[in-house]
Short mmCIF file of C-alpha atoms and ligand atoms in Angstrom, two decimals:
data_model
loop_
_atom_site.label_atom_id
_atom_site.label_comp_id
_atom_site.label_asym_id
_atom_site.label_seq_id
_atom_site.Cartn_x
_atom_site.Cartn_y
_atom_site.Cartn_z
CA MET A 1 -6.99 60.94 -110.75
CA SER A 2 -6.87 60.98 -107.61
CA SER A 3 -10.19 61.33 -105.14
CA SER A 4 -8.46 63.08 -101.94
CA PRO A 5 -11.01 64.12 -99.73
CA ARG A 6 -12.01 67.48 -99.38
CA LEU A 7 -11.29 69.30 -96.31
CA VAL A 8 -13.62 71.62 -95.88
CA SER A 9 -14.17 74.49 -92.90
CA ARG A 10 -17.81 75.15 -91.83
CA VAL A 11 -18.88 77.98 -89.48
CA VAL A 12 -21.43 76.84 -86.46
CA PRO A 13 -22.78 78.89 -83.67
CA LEU A 14 -21.50 78.28 -80.34
CA ARG A 15 -24.08 76.02 -77.92
CA LYS A 16 -23.54 79.31 -75.37
CA PRO A 17 -24.39 82.91 -77.25
CA ILE A 18 -22.28 85.07 -75.79
CA ARG A 19 -24.58 87.87 -75.76
CA THR A 20 -21.85 91.04 -75.74
CA PRO A 21 -22.31 92.62 -79.17
CA MET A 22 -18.55 93.62 -79.28
CA LEU A 23 -17.60 89.71 -79.20
CA HIS A 24 -20.06 88.24 -82.14
CA LEU A 25 -17.41 87.71 -83.96
CA VAL A 26 -16.50 85.18 -81.19
CA LYS A 27 -19.58 83.48 -81.54
CA MET A 28 -17.97 81.41 -84.43
CA GLN A 29 -16.38 78.12 -83.62
CA ILE A 30 -14.78 76.89 -86.87
CA GLU A 31 -14.93 72.90 -86.87
CA THR A 32 -13.00 71.08 -90.06
CA ALA A 33 -15.10 68.55 -91.05
CA LEU A 34 -15.24 66.21 -94.28
CA PHE A 35 -17.93 66.90 -96.01
CA PHE A 36 -18.88 64.29 -98.73
CA GLU A 37 -17.43 61.42 -97.00
CA SER A 38 -19.89 58.60 -95.74
CA VAL A 39 -18.69 56.29 -92.94
CA GLU A 40 -17.32 53.77 -95.48
CA GLN A 41 -15.44 56.37 -96.73
CA ILE A 42 -13.84 57.56 -93.80
CA TYR A 43 -12.98 54.41 -93.36
CA THR A 44 -11.29 53.26 -96.20
CA ARG A 45 -9.30 56.98 -95.60
CA VAL A 46 -8.20 55.93 -92.72
CA PHE A 47 -7.51 52.20 -93.59
CA ARG A 48 -5.06 53.59 -96.43
CA THR A 49 -2.81 55.78 -94.21
CA ILE A 50 -2.20 52.21 -92.06
CA ARG A 51 -1.99 49.75 -94.20
CA PRO A 52 -1.32 51.37 -97.52
CA ARG A 53 0.35 48.76 -98.87
CA THR A 54 -3.19 46.55 -98.30
CA ALA A 55 -5.65 45.66 -100.53
CA LEU A 56 -8.04 47.33 -99.51
CA PRO A 57 -10.72 45.31 -98.64
CA GLU A 58 -14.99 45.54 -98.90
CA ILE A 59 -15.85 47.87 -96.06
CA VAL A 60 -19.12 47.39 -93.79
CA VAL A 61 -20.66 49.82 -91.47
CA ARG A 62 -23.32 49.34 -89.03
CA PHE A 63 -25.02 51.18 -86.37
CA ARG A 64 -25.99 48.98 -83.51
CA LYS A 65 -28.40 49.43 -81.49
CA TYR A 66 -25.83 47.78 -78.17
CA ALA A 67 -26.46 48.30 -74.51
CA ASN A 68 -23.01 49.96 -74.02
CA ALA A 69 -20.84 52.82 -76.16
CA ASN A 70 -18.99 49.94 -77.40
CA SER A 71 -17.94 49.39 -80.65
CA ARG A 72 -16.60 46.61 -82.65
CA ILE A 73 -14.74 45.63 -85.71
CA ARG A 74 -13.32 42.26 -87.78
CA LEU A 75 -11.88 41.46 -90.74
CA GLU A 76 -13.71 38.39 -92.01
CA GLN A 77 -13.76 36.61 -95.54
CA GLY A 78 -12.08 39.41 -96.72
CA ARG A 79 -14.57 42.38 -95.90
CA LEU A 80 -13.96 44.35 -93.03
CA ARG A 81 -17.20 44.58 -90.57
CA VAL A 82 -17.49 47.95 -88.38
CA ASP A 83 -20.19 47.73 -85.95
CA ILE A 84 -20.44 51.10 -83.93
CA THR A 85 -22.66 51.63 -81.35
CA ASP A 86 -25.42 54.10 -82.47
CA LEU A 87 -25.36 56.33 -79.93
CA LEU A 88 -22.04 57.75 -82.45
CA GLU A 89 -24.50 57.58 -85.22
CA ASP A 90 -24.80 61.25 -84.51
CA ALA A 91 -21.31 62.24 -83.96
CA PRO A 92 -19.30 64.50 -86.19
CA ALA A 93 -16.91 63.02 -88.60
CA PRO A 94 -13.70 64.01 -86.68
CA ILE A 95 -14.96 61.42 -83.79
CA GLN A 96 -15.87 58.89 -86.64
CA GLU A 97 -12.48 59.84 -88.03
CA ALA A 98 -11.16 59.28 -84.51
CA LEU A 99 -12.73 55.69 -83.89
CA ALA A 100 -11.92 54.09 -87.43
CA SER A 101 -7.68 55.48 -86.36
CA ILE A 102 -8.58 53.68 -82.84
CA LEU A 103 -10.40 50.40 -83.99
CA LEU A 104 -8.00 49.49 -87.25
CA CYS A 105 -5.31 50.16 -85.29
CA LYS A 106 -6.29 47.50 -82.79
CA LEU A 107 -6.97 45.35 -85.20
CA PHE A 108 -4.10 45.84 -86.74
CA ARG A 109 -2.09 45.80 -83.57
CA LYS A 110 -0.73 49.63 -83.81
CA GLU A 111 -0.37 51.66 -81.86
CA PRO A 112 -3.37 54.72 -82.06
CA ASP A 113 -1.92 58.17 -82.58
CA PRO A 114 -2.68 59.15 -78.75
CA ALA A 115 -4.57 62.46 -79.90
CA LEU A 116 -7.15 61.01 -81.78
CA VAL A 117 -6.88 58.84 -78.58
CA ALA A 118 -7.54 61.75 -76.47
CA ARG A 119 -10.46 63.51 -79.16
CA TYR A 120 -12.97 60.21 -79.02
CA ARG A 121 -12.63 59.77 -75.29
CA HIS A 122 -13.23 63.55 -74.92
CA TYR A 123 -16.35 62.56 -76.65
CA LEU A 124 -17.73 59.93 -74.41
CA ASN A 125 -16.97 61.47 -72.11
CA ARG A 126 -18.88 65.09 -72.52
CA ALA A 127 -22.06 65.20 -69.69
CA ASP A 128 -24.60 65.17 -72.72
CA MET A 129 -23.12 61.91 -73.83
CA ARG A 130 -22.63 60.55 -70.45
CA ARG A 131 -25.75 60.92 -69.69
CA THR A 132 -27.43 59.41 -73.20
CA ILE A 133 -25.17 56.35 -72.29
CA HIS A 134 -26.07 56.28 -68.29
CA LEU A 135 -29.45 55.96 -70.20
CA VAL A 136 -29.39 52.94 -72.60
CA LYS A 137 -27.47 51.10 -70.06
CA ARG A 138 -30.01 51.52 -68.10
CA GLU A 139 -33.14 50.42 -70.25
CA ARG A 140 -31.80 48.35 -72.85
CA GLY A 141 -29.14 46.62 -70.87
CA TRP A 142 -30.41 44.04 -68.00
CA LYS A 143 -28.15 42.32 -65.51
CA ALA A 144 -28.37 39.20 -63.97
CA TYR A 145 -26.95 38.49 -60.70
CA LEU A 146 -27.59 35.48 -58.07
CA ASN A 147 -29.62 36.10 -54.40
CA PRO A 148 -27.51 37.82 -52.52
CA ARG A 149 -28.21 34.66 -49.48
CA GLY A 150 -25.84 32.93 -50.80
CA LYS A 151 -24.26 29.34 -49.00
CA PHE A 152 -21.64 30.70 -46.83
CA TYR A 153 -22.78 34.15 -46.48
CA ASP A 154 -25.37 36.77 -46.65
CA LEU A 155 -24.72 40.08 -48.67
CA VAL A 156 -27.45 41.59 -47.49
CA GLN A 157 -26.33 40.94 -43.53
CA ILE A 158 -22.99 42.13 -44.73
CA PHE A 159 -24.53 45.40 -46.17
CA GLU A 160 -25.92 46.02 -43.42
CA ASP A 161 -23.39 45.34 -40.62
CA LEU A 162 -20.87 47.68 -42.76
CA ASN A 163 -23.68 49.93 -43.27
CA PHE A 164 -24.26 51.00 -39.26
CA LEU A 165 -20.15 50.62 -38.27
CA TYR A 166 -19.02 53.01 -41.44
CA PHE A 167 -21.94 54.80 -42.46
CA HIS A 168 -24.09 55.61 -39.77
CA GLY A 169 -27.04 52.93 -41.18
CA LEU A 170 -27.64 56.24 -43.70
CA MET A 171 -26.26 53.92 -46.70
CA ALA A 172 -29.60 53.01 -48.93
CA ARG A 173 -29.37 50.12 -49.45
CA PRO A 174 -29.12 48.83 -53.74
CA GLU A 175 -29.85 45.47 -55.34
CA LEU A 176 -27.44 43.30 -53.78
CA GLY A 177 -26.25 39.38 -55.45
CA TRP A 178 -23.55 36.90 -56.09
CA SER A 179 -22.35 36.85 -59.97
CA LEU A 180 -22.97 34.30 -62.18
CA ARG A 181 -19.78 33.37 -62.68
CA ALA A 182 -16.88 32.56 -60.37
CA SER A 183 -14.97 35.71 -61.76
CA ARG A 184 -11.27 35.74 -60.55
CA ARG A 185 -10.25 38.91 -62.28
CA THR A 186 -13.82 41.02 -61.27
CA LEU A 187 -14.16 40.27 -57.20
CA GLY A 188 -17.20 42.83 -56.92
CA HIS A 189 -18.32 45.70 -58.62
CA TYR A 190 -20.97 48.62 -58.70
CA ASP A 191 -22.89 49.57 -61.59
CA PRO A 192 -24.58 52.88 -60.66
CA SER A 193 -26.90 52.61 -63.99
CA HIS A 194 -28.65 49.43 -62.03
CA ASN A 195 -27.89 50.35 -58.84
CA VAL A 196 -26.43 47.05 -58.32
CA ILE A 197 -23.73 45.56 -56.37
CA VAL A 198 -22.36 42.34 -57.46
CA LEU A 199 -19.47 40.04 -55.70
CA THR A 200 -18.13 37.19 -57.34
CA SER A 201 -19.89 34.06 -56.13
CA LEU A 202 -15.84 32.79 -55.53
CA LEU A 203 -15.76 34.10 -52.63
CA ASP A 204 -19.35 32.52 -51.49
CA SER A 205 -17.28 30.15 -50.31
CA GLU A 206 -15.36 28.36 -47.02
CA ALA A 207 -12.71 29.27 -48.66
CA ALA A 208 -12.99 32.99 -48.11
CA PRO A 209 -12.74 34.49 -44.52
CA LYS A 210 -15.11 36.91 -43.93
CA VAL A 211 -12.96 39.87 -43.66
CA LEU A 212 -12.32 39.36 -46.88
CA VAL A 213 -15.97 39.57 -48.25
CA SER A 214 -17.07 42.61 -46.07
CA TYR A 215 -13.74 44.16 -47.38
CA ILE A 216 -14.76 43.84 -50.78
CA MET A 217 -18.43 44.70 -50.35
CA PHE A 218 -16.64 48.14 -48.55
CA HIS A 219 -14.71 48.85 -51.48
CA GLU A 220 -18.39 48.74 -53.78
CA MET A 221 -19.63 50.62 -50.69
CA LEU A 222 -17.02 53.24 -51.22
CA HIS A 223 -18.02 53.56 -54.96
CA LEU A 224 -21.72 54.50 -54.08
CA ARG A 225 -20.51 57.22 -51.25
CA TYR A 226 -17.62 58.63 -53.90
CA PRO A 227 -19.01 58.61 -57.70
CA THR A 228 -16.08 58.43 -60.70
CA GLU A 229 -15.50 62.02 -61.39
CA HIS A 230 -14.95 63.23 -65.03
CA ARG A 231 -12.51 65.28 -65.71
CA GLY A 232 -12.06 66.03 -69.64
CA ALA A 233 -10.99 62.62 -71.04
CA ARG A 234 -10.00 61.02 -68.04
CA ARG A 235 -12.10 59.52 -65.43
CA CYS A 236 -11.18 59.09 -61.94
CA ILE A 237 -12.37 55.97 -60.40
CA HIS A 238 -10.42 55.75 -57.40
CA THR A 239 -9.94 59.52 -55.91
CA ARG A 240 -7.34 60.08 -53.23
CA GLU A 241 -10.77 60.64 -50.85
CA PHE A 242 -11.78 57.36 -51.59
CA LYS A 243 -8.78 55.58 -51.02
CA GLN A 244 -7.61 57.17 -47.90
CA ALA A 245 -11.45 55.98 -46.88
CA GLU A 246 -10.63 52.75 -48.21
CA ARG A 247 -8.18 52.33 -45.30
CA ALA A 248 -10.17 53.49 -42.79
CA PHE A 249 -11.79 49.54 -42.91
CA GLU A 250 -10.74 48.01 -39.96
CA GLY A 251 -8.67 45.12 -40.52
CA TYR A 252 -7.34 46.70 -43.90
CA GLU A 253 -3.74 45.32 -43.38
CA LYS A 254 -5.41 42.01 -42.59
CA ALA A 255 -7.89 41.82 -45.42
CA ASN A 256 -5.14 43.10 -48.34
CA SER A 257 -2.86 40.22 -46.93
CA GLU A 258 -5.98 37.61 -47.01
CA LEU A 259 -7.36 39.21 -50.63
CA LYS A 260 -3.35 37.97 -51.84
CA GLN A 261 -3.61 34.45 -50.12
CA PHE A 262 -7.06 33.67 -51.68
CA LEU A 263 -5.99 34.92 -54.67
CA GLU A 264 -3.12 32.58 -54.93
CA ARG A 265 -5.18 30.01 -53.06
CA THR A 266 -7.94 29.35 -55.63
CA ALA A 267 -5.22 29.94 -58.91
ZN1 LIG B 301 -13.16 50.26 -57.18
#
């Protein structure tokens, strides 16, 4: 006896009802859902499509209260442990299936189906999901950074100088700080959930010329000025306007070559 999953079509109302009675048929949206399938069963089914010859491990799926929308998977003593953000606890089966495929492909170093990746991203990128993720990050996440008055540079001073020069002094100052760890990969970032700009403490050093520190700060300030654009499944962080504005930085070329040299020096 094979226990293939049952595919059932379900008719659900559209979120925005269409008032024209002529079009009442359009009110319905066919959503294919895999009913009677638990999340564990979805993972079992996807596992069999990815590793048909491997013995099926015991699968344990938990929804966890993470401070972000991340999910993780690992194979531990013959047990497949999946921890999914509780933000997806009520996500429909096709989304669970897409995530299952993405996580299992990652675990077994396979290329996931681009259509499933797009389906998952699209869901996370929906305005309501983005709002929920933002709130959850703010409530559950915490942010640790050092005082903006560093050993060599004062980020408040640098921010205000740039604010005066490029933003008519009109930009409301977010929280500012130096990172706890001297990261080389992330020189700076703006976190909209906590409204804070953090620069890597690697730059709070004699070895970092001021034009470079200002340039990185300027870049992060542009993230406040030009928020990330969301288009369908895509996220556009450095838009055309953003890049154009960035080139207005006085000493743009110099800052970029200093950046290169600095990274080589500190490598
Ligand atoms: Zn950026």
